[in-house]
CSV table of C-alpha atoms and ligand atoms in Angstrom, one decimal:
chain,number,residue,atom,x,y,z
B,1388,MET,CA,-8.7,22.2,116.2
B,1389,GLU,CA,-9.3,24.8,113.4
B,1390,ASP,CA,-5.9,24.1,111.9
B,1391,LEU,CA,-6.6,20.3,112.0
B,1392,LEU,CA,-9.9,20.8,110.4
B,1393,LYS,CA,-8.2,22.8,107.6
B,1394,THR,CA,-5.5,20.1,107.2
B,1395,VAL,CA,-8.1,17.4,106.9
B,1396,ALA,CA,-10.2,19.4,104.4
B,1397,ASN,CA,-7.0,19.9,102.3
B,1398,ILE,CA,-6.3,16.1,102.4
B,1399,LEU,CA,-9.9,15.3,101.3
B,1400,ARG,CA,-9.7,18.0,98.6
B,1401,SER,CA,-6.6,16.5,97.1
B,1402,SER,CA,-7.7,12.9,97.5
B,1403,LYS,CA,-8.5,10.7,94.5
B,1404,ASN,CA,-10.4,7.9,96.2
B,1405,ALA,CA,-11.7,8.8,99.6
B,1406,VAL,CA,-14.0,6.4,101.3
B,1407,VAL,CA,-15.8,6.5,104.7
B,1408,LEU,CA,-16.3,3.8,107.3
B,1409,THR,CA,-19.2,4.6,109.7
B,1410,GLY,CA,-20.5,3.0,112.9
B,1411,ALA,CA,-23.3,3.6,115.4
B,1412,GLY,CA,-21.7,6.9,116.6
B,1413,ILE,CA,-22.7,8.7,113.4
B,1414,SER,CA,-26.4,8.0,114.2
B,1415,ALA,CA,-26.1,8.9,117.9
B,1416,GLU,CA,-27.1,12.6,117.3
B,1417,SER,CA,-30.1,11.3,115.5
B,1418,GLY,CA,-31.2,9.8,118.8
B,1419,ILE,CA,-30.3,6.2,118.1
B,1420,PRO,CA,-28.4,4.7,121.0
B,1421,THR,CA,-25.0,3.2,120.2
B,1422,PHE,CA,-24.1,-0.3,121.2
B,1423,ARG,CA,-21.2,0.4,123.5
B,1424,GLY,CA,-20.0,3.4,125.5
B,1425,THR,CA,-21.9,5.3,128.2
B,1426,ASN,CA,-25.6,4.9,127.2
B,1427,GLY,CA,-24.9,1.9,124.9
B,1428,LEU,CA,-27.6,-0.6,124.1
B,1429,TRP,CA,-25.6,-3.5,125.3
B,1430,LYS,CA,-25.7,-1.9,128.8
B,1431,LYS,CA,-29.5,-2.7,129.0
B,1432,TYR,CA,-29.5,-5.9,127.0
B,1433,ARG,CA,-27.1,-8.8,126.8
B,1434,ALA,CA,-26.0,-9.2,123.2
B,1435,GLU,CA,-26.1,-13.0,123.5
B,1436,ASP,CA,-29.8,-12.7,124.5
B,1437,LEU,CA,-30.7,-10.9,121.4
B,1438,ALA,CA,-28.4,-10.5,118.4
B,1439,THR,CA,-27.6,-14.1,117.7
B,1440,PRO,CA,-29.3,-16.9,115.7
B,1441,PHE,CA,-29.4,-19.1,118.9
B,1442,ALA,CA,-31.3,-16.3,120.7
B,1443,PHE,CA,-33.7,-16.1,117.9
B,1444,GLN,CA,-34.2,-19.9,117.8
B,1445,ARG,CA,-34.7,-19.9,121.6
B,1446,ASN,CA,-37.0,-16.9,121.8
B,1447,PRO,CA,-38.0,-15.2,118.5
B,1448,ARG,CA,-40.6,-13.1,120.3
B,1449,LEU,CA,-38.0,-11.5,122.6
B,1450,VAL,CA,-35.6,-10.8,119.8
B,1451,TRP,CA,-38.4,-9.3,117.7
B,1452,GLU,CA,-39.6,-7.1,120.6
B,1453,TRP,CA,-36.1,-5.6,120.7
B,1454,TYR,CA,-35.9,-5.1,116.9
B,1455,ALA,CA,-39.5,-3.7,116.7
B,1456,TRP,CA,-38.5,-1.2,119.4
B,1457,ARG,CA,-35.3,-0.2,117.4
B,1458,MET,CA,-37.4,0.1,114.2
B,1459,ASP,CA,-39.9,2.4,116.0
B,1460,LEU,CA,-37.0,4.5,117.2
B,1461,ILE,CA,-35.3,4.7,113.8
B,1462,SER,CA,-38.6,5.5,112.0
B,1463,LYS,CA,-38.8,8.6,114.3
B,1464,ALA,CA,-35.2,9.5,113.8
B,1465,LYS,CA,-33.9,11.8,111.1
B,1466,PRO,CA,-30.5,11.9,109.4
B,1467,ASN,CA,-28.3,14.4,111.3
B,1468,PRO,CA,-25.8,16.9,109.9
B,1469,ALA,CA,-23.1,14.2,109.7
B,1470,HIS,CA,-25.2,11.9,107.4
B,1471,ILE,CA,-26.2,15.0,105.3
B,1472,THR,CA,-22.7,16.3,105.0
B,1473,LEU,CA,-21.4,12.9,103.7
B,1474,ALA,CA,-24.2,12.8,101.1
B,1475,GLU,CA,-23.2,16.3,99.9
B,1476,MET,CA,-19.5,15.3,99.8
B,1477,GLU,CA,-20.5,12.3,97.7
B,1478,LYS,CA,-22.4,14.6,95.3
B,1479,GLU,CA,-19.4,16.9,95.1
B,1480,GLY,CA,-17.1,13.9,94.2
B,1481,ILE,CA,-15.1,14.3,97.5
B,1482,ILE,CA,-16.0,10.9,98.8
B,1483,LYS,CA,-16.6,7.8,96.6
B,1484,ALA,CA,-18.6,5.5,99.0
B,1485,VAL,CA,-19.8,5.0,102.6
B,1486,ILE,CA,-19.1,1.6,104.1
B,1487,THR,CA,-21.4,1.4,107.1
B,1488,GLN,CA,-21.9,-1.1,110.0
B,1489,ASN,CA,-25.2,0.5,110.8
B,1490,VAL,CA,-28.5,-1.1,109.8
B,1491,ASP,CA,-30.6,2.1,110.3
B,1492,GLY,CA,-30.6,3.2,106.6
B,1493,LEU,CA,-30.0,6.8,107.6
B,1494,HIS,CA,-27.2,7.3,105.0
B,1495,PHE,CA,-29.7,6.5,102.2
B,1496,ARG,CA,-32.3,8.8,103.8
B,1497,ALA,CA,-29.7,11.5,103.9
B,1498,GLY,CA,-29.2,11.1,100.1
B,1499,SER,CA,-26.0,9.0,100.0
B,1500,LYS,CA,-26.1,6.7,97.0
B,1501,ASN,CA,-23.0,4.5,97.1
B,1502,VAL,CA,-23.6,2.9,100.6
B,1503,ILE,CA,-22.3,-0.6,101.4
B,1504,GLU,CA,-24.3,-2.0,104.3
B,1505,LEU,CA,-21.9,-4.6,105.9
B,1506,HIS,CA,-24.4,-5.7,108.6
B,1507,GLY,CA,-27.6,-5.6,106.6
B,1508,ASN,CA,-30.6,-3.3,107.0
B,1509,ILE,CA,-33.2,-3.4,109.8
B,1510,TRP,CA,-36.1,-2.6,107.3
B,1511,ARG,CA,-35.5,-5.8,105.3
B,1512,ILE,CA,-36.8,-9.0,106.8
B,1513,LYS,CA,-36.3,-12.6,105.5
B,1514,CYS,CA,-37.9,-16.0,106.0
B,1515,VAL,CA,-35.7,-18.5,107.9
B,1516,ASN,CA,-37.3,-21.3,106.0
B,1517,CYS,CA,-37.5,-20.2,102.3
B,1518,ASN,CA,-35.3,-17.0,102.5
B,1519,TRP,CA,-38.2,-14.9,100.9
B,1520,LYS,CA,-37.4,-11.3,101.6
B,1521,THR,CA,-39.5,-8.1,101.9
B,1522,VAL,CA,-38.9,-4.5,103.0
B,1523,LEU,CA,-41.0,-2.9,105.8
B,1524,ASN,CA,-41.5,0.8,106.4
B,1525,SER,CA,-42.8,0.3,110.0
B,1526,PRO,CA,-42.4,-2.3,112.7
B,1527,PRO,CA,-44.3,-5.5,111.8
B,1528,SER,CA,-47.9,-5.6,113.0
B,1529,GLN,CA,-47.5,-9.2,114.1
B,1530,ILE,CA,-44.6,-10.4,116.2
B,1531,PRO,CA,-42.9,-12.6,115.1
B,1532,PRO,CA,-44.0,-11.9,111.5
B,1533,ILE,CA,-44.8,-15.0,109.4
B,1534,CYS,CA,-43.7,-15.6,105.8
B,1535,GLU,CA,-46.4,-14.9,103.3
B,1536,LYS,CA,-44.9,-17.6,100.9
B,1537,CYS,CA,-44.4,-20.6,103.2
B,1538,GLY,CA,-45.7,-19.7,106.6
B,1539,GLY,CA,-42.2,-19.8,108.1
B,1540,LEU,CA,-40.7,-17.4,110.7
B,1541,MET,CA,-39.4,-14.1,109.4
B,1542,ARG,CA,-36.3,-12.5,110.9
B,1543,PRO,CA,-34.5,-9.2,110.5
B,1544,ASP,CA,-32.1,-9.3,107.5
B,1545,VAL,CA,-29.2,-8.1,109.6
B,1546,VAL,CA,-25.9,-9.8,110.5
B,1547,TRP,CA,-26.0,-11.3,114.0
B,1548,PHE,CA,-23.0,-12.4,116.1
B,1549,HIS,CA,-21.4,-15.7,114.7
B,1550,GLU,CA,-23.0,-15.0,111.3
B,1551,PRO,CA,-21.1,-14.4,108.1
B,1552,LEU,CA,-21.4,-10.9,106.5
B,1553,PRO,CA,-23.1,-10.6,103.0
B,1554,GLN,CA,-20.3,-11.7,100.7
B,1555,ASP,CA,-20.9,-9.1,98.0
B,1556,ALA,CA,-20.9,-6.2,100.5
B,1557,LEU,CA,-17.8,-7.6,102.3
B,1558,HIS,CA,-15.9,-8.1,99.0
B,1559,GLU,CA,-16.8,-4.5,97.8
B,1560,ALA,CA,-15.7,-3.1,101.2
B,1561,PHE,CA,-12.3,-4.8,101.1
B,1562,LYS,CA,-11.8,-3.7,97.5
B,1563,LEU,CA,-12.6,0.0,98.3
B,1564,ALA,CA,-10.4,-0.1,101.5
B,1565,ALA,CA,-7.4,-1.4,99.4
B,1566,GLN,CA,-8.0,1.3,96.7
B,1567,SER,CA,-8.7,4.3,98.9
B,1568,ASP,CA,-6.0,6.9,99.4
B,1569,VAL,CA,-8.0,8.4,102.4
B,1570,MET,CA,-10.4,6.7,104.8
B,1571,LEU,CA,-12.6,8.7,107.2
B,1572,ILE,CA,-13.5,6.5,110.2
B,1573,ILE,CA,-16.5,7.9,111.9
B,1574,GLY,CA,-18.3,6.8,115.1
B,1575,THR,CA,-17.1,3.3,115.4
B,1576,SER,CA,-15.5,1.6,118.4
B,1577,GLY,CA,-13.4,-0.5,116.0
B,1578,VAL,CA,-13.9,-3.7,118.0
B,1579,VAL,CA,-16.1,-5.8,115.7
B,1580,GLN,CA,-14.5,-7.8,112.9
B,1581,PRO,CA,-14.2,-7.8,109.9
B,1582,ALA,CA,-15.3,-4.2,109.7
B,1583,ALA,CA,-12.5,-3.1,112.1
B,1584,SER,CA,-9.9,-4.5,109.7
B,1585,LEU,CA,-10.8,-2.2,106.8
B,1586,PRO,CA,-8.8,0.8,108.1
B,1587,LEU,CA,-5.7,-1.6,108.4
B,1588,ILE,CA,-6.1,-2.5,104.7
B,1589,THR,CA,-6.2,1.2,103.7
B,1590,ARG,CA,-3.2,1.9,105.9
B,1591,GLU,CA,-1.3,-1.1,104.5
B,1592,HIS,CA,-1.9,0.2,101.0
B,1593,GLY,CA,-0.4,3.6,101.9
B,1594,GLY,CA,-3.7,5.4,102.5
B,1595,THR,CA,-4.3,8.1,105.1
B,1596,LEU,CA,-6.7,7.3,108.1
B,1597,ILE,CA,-8.7,10.1,109.7
B,1598,GLU,CA,-10.7,9.3,112.8
B,1599,ILE,CA,-13.7,11.3,114.0
B,1600,ASN,CA,-14.9,10.0,117.4
B,1601,VAL,CA,-15.8,11.4,120.9
B,1602,THR,CA,-13.3,9.0,122.5
B,1603,ASP,CA,-10.1,7.1,121.7
B,1604,THR,CA,-10.6,3.7,120.1
B,1605,PRO,CA,-8.3,0.7,119.3
B,1606,LEU,CA,-8.0,2.3,115.8
B,1607,THR,CA,-6.8,5.7,117.1
B,1608,PRO,CA,-3.1,4.6,117.2
B,1609,ILE,CA,-3.0,3.7,113.5
B,1610,CYS,CA,-4.8,6.9,112.4
B,1611,GLN,CA,-2.6,9.7,111.1
B,1612,TYR,CA,-5.3,12.3,112.2
B,1613,THR,CA,-7.8,12.2,115.0
B,1614,LEU,CA,-10.6,14.7,115.4
B,1615,ARG,CA,-12.1,14.4,118.9
B,1616,GLY,CA,-15.7,15.4,119.0
B,1617,LYS,CA,-19.2,14.8,117.7
B,1618,ALA,CA,-19.5,13.8,114.0
B,1619,GLY,CA,-22.6,16.1,113.5
B,1620,GLU,CA,-20.4,19.1,114.6
B,1621,ILE,CA,-17.1,18.2,113.0
B,1622,LEU,CA,-18.1,17.1,109.5
B,1623,PRO,CA,-20.0,20.3,108.7
B,1624,LYS,CA,-16.9,22.3,109.8
B,1625,ILE,CA,-14.6,20.2,107.5
B,1626,HIS,CA,-17.1,20.7,104.7
B,1627,LYS,CA,-17.0,24.5,105.2
B,1628,HIS,CA,-13.2,24.5,104.9
B,1629,LEU,CA,-13.5,22.2,101.8
B,1630,LYS,CA,-15.7,24.9,100.1
B,1631,ASN,CA,-13.4,27.8,101.1
B,1632,THR,CA,-10.2,27.8,99.1
B,1633,ASP,CA,-8.4,29.3,102.2
K,2743,APR,N1,-19.9,11.3,117.1
K,2743,APR,C1,-18.8,10.5,116.8
K,2743,APR,N2,-18.6,9.4,117.5
K,2743,APR,C2,-19.5,9.0,118.4
K,2743,APR,C3,-20.6,9.8,118.8
K,2743,APR,C4,-20.8,11.0,118.0
K,2743,APR,N3,-21.8,11.9,118.3
K,2743,APR,N4,-21.3,9.2,119.8
K,2743,APR,C5,-20.6,8.1,120.0
K,2743,APR,N5,-19.6,7.9,119.2
K,2743,APR,C6,-18.6,6.8,119.2
K,2743,APR,C7,-18.4,6.1,120.5
K,2743,APR,O1,-17.3,6.7,121.2
K,2743,APR,C8,-18.0,4.7,120.0
K,2743,APR,O2,-16.6,4.7,119.6
K,2743,APR,O3,-19.3,5.8,118.3
K,2743,APR,C9,-18.8,4.6,118.7
K,2743,APR,C10,-19.9,3.6,118.8
K,2743,APR,O4,-19.3,2.3,119.0
K,2743,APR,P1,-20.3,1.1,119.0
K,2743,APR,O5,-21.5,1.4,119.9
K,2743,APR,O6,-19.5,-0.1,119.4
K,2743,APR,O7,-20.9,0.9,117.6
K,2743,APR,P2,-20.1,0.2,116.3
K,2743,APR,O8,-18.7,0.5,116.3
K,2743,APR,O9,-20.9,0.7,115.1
K,2743,APR,O10,-20.4,-1.3,116.6
K,2743,APR,C11,-20.0,-2.2,115.6
K,2743,APR,O11,-21.1,-4.0,116.8
K,2743,APR,O12,-23.0,-4.5,118.0
K,2743,APR,C12,-22.4,-4.7,116.7
K,2743,APR,O13,-23.4,-5.1,114.7
K,2743,APR,C13,-23.3,-4.1,115.7
K,2743,APR,O14,-22.7,-2.7,113.8
K,2743,APR,C14,-22.5,-2.9,115.2
K,2743,APR,C15,-21.0,-3.4,115.5
């Protein structure tokens, strides 16, 4: 593994436009359960009961109870060494941007600046009636929260199944993927579109794909390098090699 870490560090050091794609796995070591895999959230809940516009229409209280529980969990979570290392690598000019599927905001809390949130942010809520938005810093006191402007229902400003992604974020992500010469793919099962297509775009444009995950994923076969293990352990090791000129 040491040689592989050195190789990946050298690739990053000589890259001109490295970007990162992250999924729930990068926040697992912050205590936030992933969606799939062994202790995945979807094991306990049925996605169609919660993360869809129909579920919200049918039972806004149930959906809000799940999001309030996740907000509480996230408010107690801290960025882990993986988030922190990516923020340092951005400051050092090694990586240009983080494209994340996560809604927990931990990349920003770790100090990353150029973060594209493909699936929205759990702390932002919006009115289903007038689209008024506001940002919370703790779970709403009233469930479901009501719009201050028009009295309509407020919902989490996140992307649910069957919903389009925010166009500006998606456009920026595809542009970055096409321009990047290296993409670090960290903690994603690579099964949800369109995020899962971003590595393919980098690969098609001649870029190098490096996967960091505890298990194989459908993206593994197209990655030139695969680092098997926890992001919070692997990224600091890569960073250490990046700083030594060995
Ligand atoms: N380090 C690295 N990878 C990890 C770690 C870890 N410590 N722990 C888990 N993983 C990996 C798992 O092996 C899995 O491949 O993280 C991945 C998490 O996959 P998912 O739970 O499917 O999360 P994600 O890929 O982000 O899901 C994509 O699906 O449910 C929707 O909108 C939701 O953004 C989410 C999207």
